[in-house]
Coordinates of C-alpha atoms in Angstrom, one line a residue:
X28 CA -7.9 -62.1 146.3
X29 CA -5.1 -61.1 144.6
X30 CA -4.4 -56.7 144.8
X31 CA -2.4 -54.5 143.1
X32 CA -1.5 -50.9 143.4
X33 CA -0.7 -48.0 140.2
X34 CA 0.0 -45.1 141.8
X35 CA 0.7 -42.1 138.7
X36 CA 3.6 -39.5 140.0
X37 CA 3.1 -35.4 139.1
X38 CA 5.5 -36.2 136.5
X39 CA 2.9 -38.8 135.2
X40 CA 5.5 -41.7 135.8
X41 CA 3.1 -44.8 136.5
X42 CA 4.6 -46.7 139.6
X43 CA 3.1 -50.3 140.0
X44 CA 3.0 -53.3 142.5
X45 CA 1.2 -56.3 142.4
X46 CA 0.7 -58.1 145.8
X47 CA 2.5 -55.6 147.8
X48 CA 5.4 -56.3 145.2
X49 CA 7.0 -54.0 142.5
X50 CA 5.9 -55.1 139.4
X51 CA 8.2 -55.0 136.3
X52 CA 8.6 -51.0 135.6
X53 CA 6.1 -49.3 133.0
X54 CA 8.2 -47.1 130.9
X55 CA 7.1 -43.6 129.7
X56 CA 4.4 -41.1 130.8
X57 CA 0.5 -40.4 130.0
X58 CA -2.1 -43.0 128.9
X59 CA 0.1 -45.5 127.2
X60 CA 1.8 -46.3 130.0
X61 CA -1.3 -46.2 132.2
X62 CA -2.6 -48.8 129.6
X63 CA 0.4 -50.7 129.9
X64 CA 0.3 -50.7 133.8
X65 CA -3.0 -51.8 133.4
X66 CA -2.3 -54.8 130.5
X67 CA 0.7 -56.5 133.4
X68 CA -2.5 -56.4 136.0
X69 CA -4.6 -58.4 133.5
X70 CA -1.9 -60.8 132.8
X71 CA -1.2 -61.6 136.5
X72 CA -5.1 -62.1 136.6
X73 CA -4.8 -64.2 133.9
X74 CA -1.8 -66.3 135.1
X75 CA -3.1 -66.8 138.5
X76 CA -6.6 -66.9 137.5
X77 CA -8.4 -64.9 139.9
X78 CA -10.1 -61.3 140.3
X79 CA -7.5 -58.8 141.3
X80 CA -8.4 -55.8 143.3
X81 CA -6.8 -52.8 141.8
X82 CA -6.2 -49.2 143.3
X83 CA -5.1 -46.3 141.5
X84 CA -3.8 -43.0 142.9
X85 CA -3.4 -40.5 139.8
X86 CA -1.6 -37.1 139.7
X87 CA -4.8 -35.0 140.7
X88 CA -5.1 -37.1 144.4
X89 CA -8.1 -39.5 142.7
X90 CA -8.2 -42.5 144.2
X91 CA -9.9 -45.6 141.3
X92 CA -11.3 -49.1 143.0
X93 CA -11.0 -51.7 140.2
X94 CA -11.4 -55.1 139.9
X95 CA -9.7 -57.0 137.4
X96 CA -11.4 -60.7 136.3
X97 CA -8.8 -63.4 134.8
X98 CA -10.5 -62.6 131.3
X99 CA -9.4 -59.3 131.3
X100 CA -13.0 -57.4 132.0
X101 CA -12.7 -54.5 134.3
X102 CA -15.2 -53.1 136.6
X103 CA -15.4 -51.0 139.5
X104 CA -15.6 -51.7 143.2
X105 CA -16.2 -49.7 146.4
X106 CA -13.5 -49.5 148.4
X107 CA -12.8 -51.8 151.4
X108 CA -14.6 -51.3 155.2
X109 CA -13.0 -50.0 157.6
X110 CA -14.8 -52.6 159.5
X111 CA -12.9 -54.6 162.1
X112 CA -11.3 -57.3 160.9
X113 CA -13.3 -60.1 159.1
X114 CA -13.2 -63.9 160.5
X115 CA -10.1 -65.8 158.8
X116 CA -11.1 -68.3 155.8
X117 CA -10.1 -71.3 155.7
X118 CA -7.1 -71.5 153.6
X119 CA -9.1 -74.5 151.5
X120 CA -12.1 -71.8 150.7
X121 CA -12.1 -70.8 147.4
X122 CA -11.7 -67.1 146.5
X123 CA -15.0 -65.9 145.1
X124 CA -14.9 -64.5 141.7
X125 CA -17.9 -62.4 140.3
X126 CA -20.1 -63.5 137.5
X127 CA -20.9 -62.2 134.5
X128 CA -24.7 -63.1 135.1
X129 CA -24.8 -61.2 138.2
X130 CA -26.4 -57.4 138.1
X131 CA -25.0 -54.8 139.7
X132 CA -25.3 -51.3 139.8
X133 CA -21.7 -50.1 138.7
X134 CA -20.2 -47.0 140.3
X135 CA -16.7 -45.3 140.0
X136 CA -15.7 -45.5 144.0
X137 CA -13.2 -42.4 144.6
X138 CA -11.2 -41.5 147.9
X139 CA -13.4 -38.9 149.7
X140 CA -12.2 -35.2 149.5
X141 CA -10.6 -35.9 146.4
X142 CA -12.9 -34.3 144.1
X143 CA -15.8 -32.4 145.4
X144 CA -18.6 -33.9 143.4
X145 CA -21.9 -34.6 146.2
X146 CA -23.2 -36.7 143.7
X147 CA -20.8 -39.2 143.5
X148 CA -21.1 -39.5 147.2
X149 CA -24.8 -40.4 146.6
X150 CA -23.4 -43.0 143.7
X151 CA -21.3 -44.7 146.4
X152 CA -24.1 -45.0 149.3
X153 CA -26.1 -47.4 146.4
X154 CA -22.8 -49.7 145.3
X155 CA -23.2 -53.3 146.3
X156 CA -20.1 -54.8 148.6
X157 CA -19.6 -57.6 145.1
X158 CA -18.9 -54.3 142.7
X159 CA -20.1 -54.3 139.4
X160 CA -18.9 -56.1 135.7
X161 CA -18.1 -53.2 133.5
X162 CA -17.5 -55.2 129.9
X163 CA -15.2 -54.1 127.4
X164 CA -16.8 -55.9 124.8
X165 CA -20.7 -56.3 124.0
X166 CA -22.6 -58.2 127.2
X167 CA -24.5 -61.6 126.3
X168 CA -28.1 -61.3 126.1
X169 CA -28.7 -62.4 129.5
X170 CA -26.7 -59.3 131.0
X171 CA -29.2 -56.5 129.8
X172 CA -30.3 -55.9 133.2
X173 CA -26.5 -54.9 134.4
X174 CA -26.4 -51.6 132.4
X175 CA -23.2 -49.2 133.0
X176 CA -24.4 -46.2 134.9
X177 CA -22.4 -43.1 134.4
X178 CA -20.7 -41.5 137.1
X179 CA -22.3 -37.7 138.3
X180 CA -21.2 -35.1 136.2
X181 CA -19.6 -32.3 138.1
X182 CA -21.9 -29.2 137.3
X183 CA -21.7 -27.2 134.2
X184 CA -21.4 -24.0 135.7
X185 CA -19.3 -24.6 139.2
X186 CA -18.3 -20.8 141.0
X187 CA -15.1 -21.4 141.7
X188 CA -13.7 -21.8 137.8
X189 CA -16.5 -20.3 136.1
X190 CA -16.2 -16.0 135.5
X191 CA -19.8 -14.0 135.7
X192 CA -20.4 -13.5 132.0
X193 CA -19.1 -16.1 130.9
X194 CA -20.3 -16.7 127.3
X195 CA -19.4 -20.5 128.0
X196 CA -22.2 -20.9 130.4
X197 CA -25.0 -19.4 128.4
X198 CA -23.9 -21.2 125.3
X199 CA -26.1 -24.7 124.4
X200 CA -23.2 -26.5 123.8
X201 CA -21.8 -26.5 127.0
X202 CA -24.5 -28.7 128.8
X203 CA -23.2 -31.4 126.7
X204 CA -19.7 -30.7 126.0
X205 CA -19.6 -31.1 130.1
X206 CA -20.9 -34.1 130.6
X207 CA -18.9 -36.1 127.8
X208 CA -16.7 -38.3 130.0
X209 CA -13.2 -37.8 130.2
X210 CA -10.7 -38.3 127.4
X211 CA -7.4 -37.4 129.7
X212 CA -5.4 -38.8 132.3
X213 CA -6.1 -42.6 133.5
X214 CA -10.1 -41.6 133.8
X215 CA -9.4 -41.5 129.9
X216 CA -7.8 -44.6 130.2
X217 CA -10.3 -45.9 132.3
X218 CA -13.1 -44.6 129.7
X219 CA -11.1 -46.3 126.8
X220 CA -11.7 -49.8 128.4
X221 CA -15.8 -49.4 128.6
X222 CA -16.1 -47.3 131.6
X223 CA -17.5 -43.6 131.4
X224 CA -16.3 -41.2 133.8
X225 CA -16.8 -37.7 134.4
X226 CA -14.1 -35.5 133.5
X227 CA -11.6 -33.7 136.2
X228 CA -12.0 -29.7 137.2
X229 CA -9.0 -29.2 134.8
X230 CA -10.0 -31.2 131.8
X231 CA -13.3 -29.2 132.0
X232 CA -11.7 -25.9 132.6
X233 CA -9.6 -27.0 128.9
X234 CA -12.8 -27.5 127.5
X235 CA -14.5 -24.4 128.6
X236 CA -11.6 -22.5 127.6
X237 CA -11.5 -24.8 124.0
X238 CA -15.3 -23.8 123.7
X239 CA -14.3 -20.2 125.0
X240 CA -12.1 -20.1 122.3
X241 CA -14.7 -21.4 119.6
X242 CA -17.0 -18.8 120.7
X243 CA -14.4 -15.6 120.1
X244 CA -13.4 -17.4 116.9
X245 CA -17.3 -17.8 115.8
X246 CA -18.0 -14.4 117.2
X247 CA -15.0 -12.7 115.2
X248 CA -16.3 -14.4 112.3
X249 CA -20.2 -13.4 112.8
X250 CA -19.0 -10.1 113.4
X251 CA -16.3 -10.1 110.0
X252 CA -19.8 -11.4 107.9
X253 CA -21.6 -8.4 109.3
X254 CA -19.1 -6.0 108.1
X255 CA -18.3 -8.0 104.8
X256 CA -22.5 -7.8 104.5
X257 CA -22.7 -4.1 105.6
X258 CA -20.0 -3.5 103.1
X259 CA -21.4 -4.9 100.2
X260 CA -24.7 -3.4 100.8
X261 CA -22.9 0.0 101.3
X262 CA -21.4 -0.9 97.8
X263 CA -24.5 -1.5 96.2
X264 CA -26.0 1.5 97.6
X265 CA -22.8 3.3 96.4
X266 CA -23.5 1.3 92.8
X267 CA -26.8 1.9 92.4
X268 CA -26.3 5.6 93.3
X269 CA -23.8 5.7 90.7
X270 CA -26.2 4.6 88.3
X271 CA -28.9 6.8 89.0
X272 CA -26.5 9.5 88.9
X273 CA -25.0 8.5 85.9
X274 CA -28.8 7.8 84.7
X275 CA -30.4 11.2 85.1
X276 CA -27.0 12.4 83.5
X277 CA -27.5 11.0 80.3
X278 CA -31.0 11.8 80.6
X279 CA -29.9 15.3 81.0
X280 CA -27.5 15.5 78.1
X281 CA -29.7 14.0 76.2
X282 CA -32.5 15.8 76.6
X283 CA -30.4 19.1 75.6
X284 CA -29.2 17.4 73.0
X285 CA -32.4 17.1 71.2
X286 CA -33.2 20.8 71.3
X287 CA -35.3 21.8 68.9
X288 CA -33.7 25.2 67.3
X289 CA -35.8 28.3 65.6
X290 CA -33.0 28.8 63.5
X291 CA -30.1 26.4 61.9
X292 CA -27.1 26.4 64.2
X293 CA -23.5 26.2 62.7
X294 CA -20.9 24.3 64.9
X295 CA -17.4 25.2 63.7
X296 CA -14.3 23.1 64.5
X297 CA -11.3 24.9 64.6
X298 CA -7.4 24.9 65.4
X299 CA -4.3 25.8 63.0
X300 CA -2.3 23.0 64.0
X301 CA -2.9 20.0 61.9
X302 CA -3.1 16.4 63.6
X303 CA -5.2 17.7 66.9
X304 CA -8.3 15.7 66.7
X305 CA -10.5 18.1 64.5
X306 CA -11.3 15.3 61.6
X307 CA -12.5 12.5 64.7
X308 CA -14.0 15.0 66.3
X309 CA -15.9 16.6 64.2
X310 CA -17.5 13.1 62.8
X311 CA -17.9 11.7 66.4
X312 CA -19.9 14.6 67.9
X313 CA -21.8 14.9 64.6
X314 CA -22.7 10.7 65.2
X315 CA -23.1 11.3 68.4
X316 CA -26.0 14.3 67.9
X317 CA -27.8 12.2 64.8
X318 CA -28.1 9.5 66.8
X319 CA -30.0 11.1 69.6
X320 CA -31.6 13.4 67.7
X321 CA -32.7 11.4 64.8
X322 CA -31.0 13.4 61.8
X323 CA -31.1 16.6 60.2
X324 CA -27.3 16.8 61.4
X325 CA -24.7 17.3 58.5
X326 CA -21.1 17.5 58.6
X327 CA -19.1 19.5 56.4
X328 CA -15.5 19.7 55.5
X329 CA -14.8 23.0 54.5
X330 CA -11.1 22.5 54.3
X331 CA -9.1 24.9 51.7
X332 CA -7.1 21.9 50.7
X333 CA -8.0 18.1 50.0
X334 CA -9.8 17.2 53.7
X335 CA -9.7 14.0 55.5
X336 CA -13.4 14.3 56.3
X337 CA -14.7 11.8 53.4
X338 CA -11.8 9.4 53.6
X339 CA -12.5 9.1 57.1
X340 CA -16.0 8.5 57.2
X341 CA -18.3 5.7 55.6
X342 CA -18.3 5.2 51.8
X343 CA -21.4 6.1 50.1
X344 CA -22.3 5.0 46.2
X345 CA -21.2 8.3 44.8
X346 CA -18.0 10.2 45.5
X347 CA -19.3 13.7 44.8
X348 CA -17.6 16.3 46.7
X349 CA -18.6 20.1 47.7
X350 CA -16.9 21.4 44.5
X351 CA -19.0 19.1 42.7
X352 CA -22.4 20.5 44.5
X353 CA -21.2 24.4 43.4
X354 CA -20.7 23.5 39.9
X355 CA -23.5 21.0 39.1
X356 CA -26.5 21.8 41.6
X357 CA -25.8 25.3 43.1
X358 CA -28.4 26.8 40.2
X359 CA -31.2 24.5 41.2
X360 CA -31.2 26.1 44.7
X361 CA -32.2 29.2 43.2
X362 CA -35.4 28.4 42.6
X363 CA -38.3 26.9 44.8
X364 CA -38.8 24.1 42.1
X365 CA -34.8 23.4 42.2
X366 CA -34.6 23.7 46.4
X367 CA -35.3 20.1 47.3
X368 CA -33.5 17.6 49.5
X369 CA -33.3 15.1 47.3
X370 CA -31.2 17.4 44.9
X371 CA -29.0 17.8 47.6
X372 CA -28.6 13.8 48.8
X373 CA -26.7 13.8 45.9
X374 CA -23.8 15.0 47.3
X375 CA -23.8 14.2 50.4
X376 CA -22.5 10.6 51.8
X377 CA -25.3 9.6 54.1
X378 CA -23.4 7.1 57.0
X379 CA -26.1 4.8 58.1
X380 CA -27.1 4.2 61.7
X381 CA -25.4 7.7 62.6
X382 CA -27.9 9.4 60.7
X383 CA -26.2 12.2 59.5
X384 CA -24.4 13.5 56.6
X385 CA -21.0 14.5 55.2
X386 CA -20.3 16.6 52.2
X387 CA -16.8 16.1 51.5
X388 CA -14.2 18.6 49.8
X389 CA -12.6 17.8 46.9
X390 CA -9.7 15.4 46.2
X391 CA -8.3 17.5 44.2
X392 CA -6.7 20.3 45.7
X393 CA -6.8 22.7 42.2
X394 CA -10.5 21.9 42.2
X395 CA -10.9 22.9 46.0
X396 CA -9.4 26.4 45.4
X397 CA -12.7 27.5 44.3
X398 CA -14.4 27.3 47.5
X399 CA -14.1 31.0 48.7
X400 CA -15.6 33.3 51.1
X401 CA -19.1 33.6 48.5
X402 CA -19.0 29.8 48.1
X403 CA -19.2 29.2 51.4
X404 CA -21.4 31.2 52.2
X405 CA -23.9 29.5 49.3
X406 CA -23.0 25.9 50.4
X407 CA -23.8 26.8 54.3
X408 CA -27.1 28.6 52.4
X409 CA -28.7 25.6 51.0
X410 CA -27.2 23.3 54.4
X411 CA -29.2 25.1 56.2
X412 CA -32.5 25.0 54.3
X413 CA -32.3 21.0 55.3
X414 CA -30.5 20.6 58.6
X415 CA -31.0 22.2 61.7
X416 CA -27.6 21.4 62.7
X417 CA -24.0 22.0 60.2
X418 CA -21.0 20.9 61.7
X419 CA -18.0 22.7 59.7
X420 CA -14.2 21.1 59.9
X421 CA -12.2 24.0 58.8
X422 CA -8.5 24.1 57.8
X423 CA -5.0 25.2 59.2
X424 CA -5.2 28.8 57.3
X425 CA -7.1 31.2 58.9
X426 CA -6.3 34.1 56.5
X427 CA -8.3 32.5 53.9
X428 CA -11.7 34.1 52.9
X429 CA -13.7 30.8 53.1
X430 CA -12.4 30.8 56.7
X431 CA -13.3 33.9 57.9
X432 CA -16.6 33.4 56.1
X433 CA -16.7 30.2 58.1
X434 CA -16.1 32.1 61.2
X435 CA -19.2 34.5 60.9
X436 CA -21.2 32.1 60.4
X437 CA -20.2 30.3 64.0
X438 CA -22.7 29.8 66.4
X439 CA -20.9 27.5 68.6
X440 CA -16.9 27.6 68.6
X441 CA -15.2 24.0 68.7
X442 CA -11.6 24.0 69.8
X443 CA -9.5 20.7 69.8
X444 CA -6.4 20.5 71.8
X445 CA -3.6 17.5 71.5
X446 CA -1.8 16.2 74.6
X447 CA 1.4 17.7 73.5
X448 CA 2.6 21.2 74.1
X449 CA 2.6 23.0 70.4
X450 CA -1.0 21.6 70.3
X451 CA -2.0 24.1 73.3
X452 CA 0.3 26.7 71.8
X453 CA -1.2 26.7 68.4
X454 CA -4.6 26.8 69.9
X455 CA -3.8 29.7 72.0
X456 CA -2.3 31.7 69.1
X457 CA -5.6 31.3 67.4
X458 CA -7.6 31.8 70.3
X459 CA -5.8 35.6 70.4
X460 CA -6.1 36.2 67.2
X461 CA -10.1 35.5 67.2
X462 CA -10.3 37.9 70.0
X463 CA -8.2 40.0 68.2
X464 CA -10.9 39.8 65.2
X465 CA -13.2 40.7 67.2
X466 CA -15.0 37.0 68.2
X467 CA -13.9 37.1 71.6
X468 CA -17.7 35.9 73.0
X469 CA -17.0 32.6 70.6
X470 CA -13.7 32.4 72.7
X471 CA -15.8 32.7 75.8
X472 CA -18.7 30.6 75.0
X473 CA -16.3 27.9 73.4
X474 CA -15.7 24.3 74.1
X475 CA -12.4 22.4 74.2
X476 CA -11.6 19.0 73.1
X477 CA -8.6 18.2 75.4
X478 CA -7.7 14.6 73.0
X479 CA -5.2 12.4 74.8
X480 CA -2.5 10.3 73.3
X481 CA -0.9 6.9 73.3
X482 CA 2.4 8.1 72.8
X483 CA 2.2 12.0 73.8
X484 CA 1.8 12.6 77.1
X485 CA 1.0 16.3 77.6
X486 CA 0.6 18.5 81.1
X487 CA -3.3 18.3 80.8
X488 CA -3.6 19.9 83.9
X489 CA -1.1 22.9 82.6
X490 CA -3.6 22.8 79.6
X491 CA -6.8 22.8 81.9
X492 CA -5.3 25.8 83.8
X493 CA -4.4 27.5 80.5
X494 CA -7.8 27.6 78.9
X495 CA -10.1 27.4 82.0
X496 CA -10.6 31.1 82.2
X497 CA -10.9 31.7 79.1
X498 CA -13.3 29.0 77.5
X499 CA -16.6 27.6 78.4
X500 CA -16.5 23.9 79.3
X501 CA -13.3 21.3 78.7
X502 CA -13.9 18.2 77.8
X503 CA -11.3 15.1 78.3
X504 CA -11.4 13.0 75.2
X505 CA -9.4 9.7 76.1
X506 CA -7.2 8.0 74.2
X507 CA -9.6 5.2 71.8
X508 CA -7.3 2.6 69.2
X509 CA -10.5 2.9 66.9
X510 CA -9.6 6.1 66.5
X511 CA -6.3 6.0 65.9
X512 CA -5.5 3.8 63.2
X513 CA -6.8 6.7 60.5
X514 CA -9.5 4.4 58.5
X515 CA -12.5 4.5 58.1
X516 CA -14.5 5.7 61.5
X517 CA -16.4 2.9 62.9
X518 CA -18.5 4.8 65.6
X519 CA -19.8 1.4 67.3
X520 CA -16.4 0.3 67.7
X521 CA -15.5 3.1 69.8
X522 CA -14.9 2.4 73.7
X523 CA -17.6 3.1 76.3
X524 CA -15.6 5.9 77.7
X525 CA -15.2 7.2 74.2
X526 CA -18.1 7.6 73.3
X527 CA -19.6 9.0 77.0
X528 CA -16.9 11.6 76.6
X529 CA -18.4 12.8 72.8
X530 CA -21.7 12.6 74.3
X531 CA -20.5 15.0 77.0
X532 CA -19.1 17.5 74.5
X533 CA -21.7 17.3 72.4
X534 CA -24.1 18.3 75.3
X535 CA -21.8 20.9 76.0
X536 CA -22.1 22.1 72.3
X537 CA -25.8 21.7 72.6
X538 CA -26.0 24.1 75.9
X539 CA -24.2 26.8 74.6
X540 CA -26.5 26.8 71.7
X541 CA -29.5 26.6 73.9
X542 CA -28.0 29.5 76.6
X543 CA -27.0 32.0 73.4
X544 CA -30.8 31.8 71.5
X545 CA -32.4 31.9 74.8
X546 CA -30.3 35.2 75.7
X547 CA -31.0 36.8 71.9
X548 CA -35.1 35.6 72.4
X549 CA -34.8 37.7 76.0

């Protein structure tokens, strides 16, 4: 029988010889060459036509018994007895060459001591001296009996590579990841021809450390999904209690909202400055209480000149004015037969879903002159025979008589502030001279409209410090382009915020009404 020897260098070089020979040199490193080693042993087989017995010493000190048929089908084959030396053949006796219609049972025959793996020791003691085919391709139907039989797997959790704790060893995977035969060196050469090995001590220790690695990348990512879930949920919680909060504040303002008064209450809206907000404010808080308390709000523009009040809010299909109420209806009052709401729908401009009212001033500013101090007073008479609630925008003139009548008839003081400086300034100088008047408790009891801007950006904060000491609540109103385009007021259009932050003030308005009848009942 023909023999040939691989022997694989640390390096990996592949060193062959074929009949004590050197064979032609196998170039490169790894399992190509160890293929190609392997393809110049089949084609002496080939050539010379008999079985060649192959030996192969790798880099780790494993020693591999082969035998290599003339058709290129390789199978293992214990090694040879150290028995003494067998009788000499005659040279005329043919070499025998293994069938592929005899069984065997096929075993993986390694030099002893060169891995420590008892079982394969037990493998050996059961390998027949004629080895075993071990076909590359798929076996004739008469060769069903000669299955391969995989060489011992080393054990999955051996003490001498294995940490205690070792998640690897506890994991399910490993069982079978361990027992996959090898894919490296020239056992995963061997393996690529048909055979199935066991994997070395190293290539195991790569793939427990490969699993080792799955296991910390899994775990990181287990743990990651915990957080990611624990921080959702501590957002939802943070949501929901959000919502409750926000909830049972609405509910709140609301409910002051709709307090039902013993006597009318006058709101009155008031800062010398022109161009602060009074006009929008005035109409959104006045929405803003119809709507939640289902009318009987009205909203008057008691301005000494032409107002902005009607032109600002929703057309009606008359375009009486104040001036027209005191010259055409003002008698009727007088009596009980005259006194009745419907006389005084006539001159008011009722603005739908708002449900409230405004009764506008006059256009013409001659015309408006004759709203004094004693008209006032009779308009804000007959208001309040038919609304519980009369919101009053006042003008820049605070020397006027219809001013200071509107002043004594305040309940609830209404100060808006702009976001630039002379905004704040102007309201300060009034809010001295109302003290000075004597109305410091309106001062005190007083809400503020601090109205932002998309082009002036005031010190709120210097305005906040300013007025805190000296007013009841203040109330940011941001900046809403529905607002500020100077038509008509669409109150639906408005922003969320917008329309939170009027529902807000209004509640605020609505407190202070509630705190000062309360105190005069007590």
């Amino acid at each position: 029988m023909s023999t040939a020897h691989i022997a694989i260098d640390e390096t990996g070089t592949n060193h062959l010889s074929i009949d004590g020979r050197a064979a032609s040199p196998v170039r490169g490193t790894g399992q190509a060459a160890q293929e190609t080693a392997l393809a110049h042993v089949r084609d002496h087989a080939a050539r010379v036509q008999q079985t060649v017995a192959l030996q192969v010493q790798d880099q780790n000190g494993d020693t591999f018994h082969l035998h290599v048929a003339p058709d290129g089908q390789v199978w293992t084959a214990p090694p040879a007895p150290e028995a003494p030396e067998a009788e000499p053949v005659q040279e005329d006796a043919p070499i025998p060459v293994p069938r592929v219609d005899q069984p065997a049972v096929p075993i993986v025959t390694e030099v002893p001591g060169a891995q420590d793996e008892p079982d394969l020791e037990a493998t050996r003691e059961r390998s027949t001296p004629s080895g075993d085919w071990i076909h590359p391709f798929p076996q004739p139907a008469q060769d069903t009996a000669a299955e391969n039989i995989e060489a011992p797997v080393p054990s999955s959790q051996p003490a001498s590579t294995a940490p205690v704790g070792d998640p690897v060893e506890s994991d399910p995977r490993w069982a079978e990841i361990a027992k996959q035969p090898a894919t490296q060196g020239f056992r995963g050469t061997l393996n690529g021809m048909g055979l199935k090995l066991s994997p070395t001590e190293a290539e195991l220790d790569e793939r427990r450390e490969t699993l080792r690695r799955d296991i910390a990348r899994e775990e990181g990512m287990r743990l990651a999904d915990e957080q990611h879930a624990r921080d959702e949920a501590a957002q939802e919680s943070r949501r929901a209690a959000r919502e409750r909060e926000a909830a049972a504040k609405d509910k709140a303002q609301r409910a002051i909202i709709q307090t039902n008064y013993r006597d009318p209450k006058t709101v009155t809206v008031a800062n010398r400055k022109g161009g602060v907000g009074k006009t929008t404010g005035i109409y959104c808080i006045a929405a803003t209480a119809g709507r939640i308390r289902g009318g009987d709000v009205i909203a008057w523009d008691a301005n000494e000149t032409q107002g902005t009040l009607g032109f600002r809010a929703q057309k009606d299909n008359h375009s009486r004015s104040v001036v027209d109420l005191l010259e055409e209806a003002a008698e009727d009052f007088t009596t009980v037969q005259g006194s009745r709401r419907s006389t005084l729908m006539r001159y008011t401009r009722t603005q739908g879903d708002n449900q409230f009212g405004v009764v506008a001033s006059d256009e013409s500013s001659d015309r408006q002159d004759l709203v004094d101090g004693d008209a006032f007073s009779k308009v804000h008479e007959i208001l309040s025979r038919f609304h519980s609630l009369i919101l009053i925008d006042t003008g820049n003139n605070h020397r006027v008589s219809h001013f200071k009548a509107a002043l004594e008839a305040t309940d609830q003081l209404v100060i808006p502030i702009s976001a630039g400086a002379d905004g704040a300034h102007a309201a300060q100088a009034m809010v001295d001279n109302f003290i000075g008047l004597g109305y410091g408790d309106l001062v005190k009891n007083a809400v503020v409209l601090l109205n932002d801007s998309a082009t002036r950006r005031g010190d709120a904060t210097g305005i906040v410090a300013k007025f805190e000491d000296q007013v009841r609540a203040i109330v940011p109103i941001p900046f809403d382009p529905a607002l500020d385009s100077g038509d008509e007021i669409d109150f639906d259009a408005l922003q969320p915020a917008t329309r939170a932050a009027y529902q807000e003030a209004t509640a605020a308005i609505a407190q202070g009404l509630a705190d000062a009848e309360r105190a005069s009942a007590d």
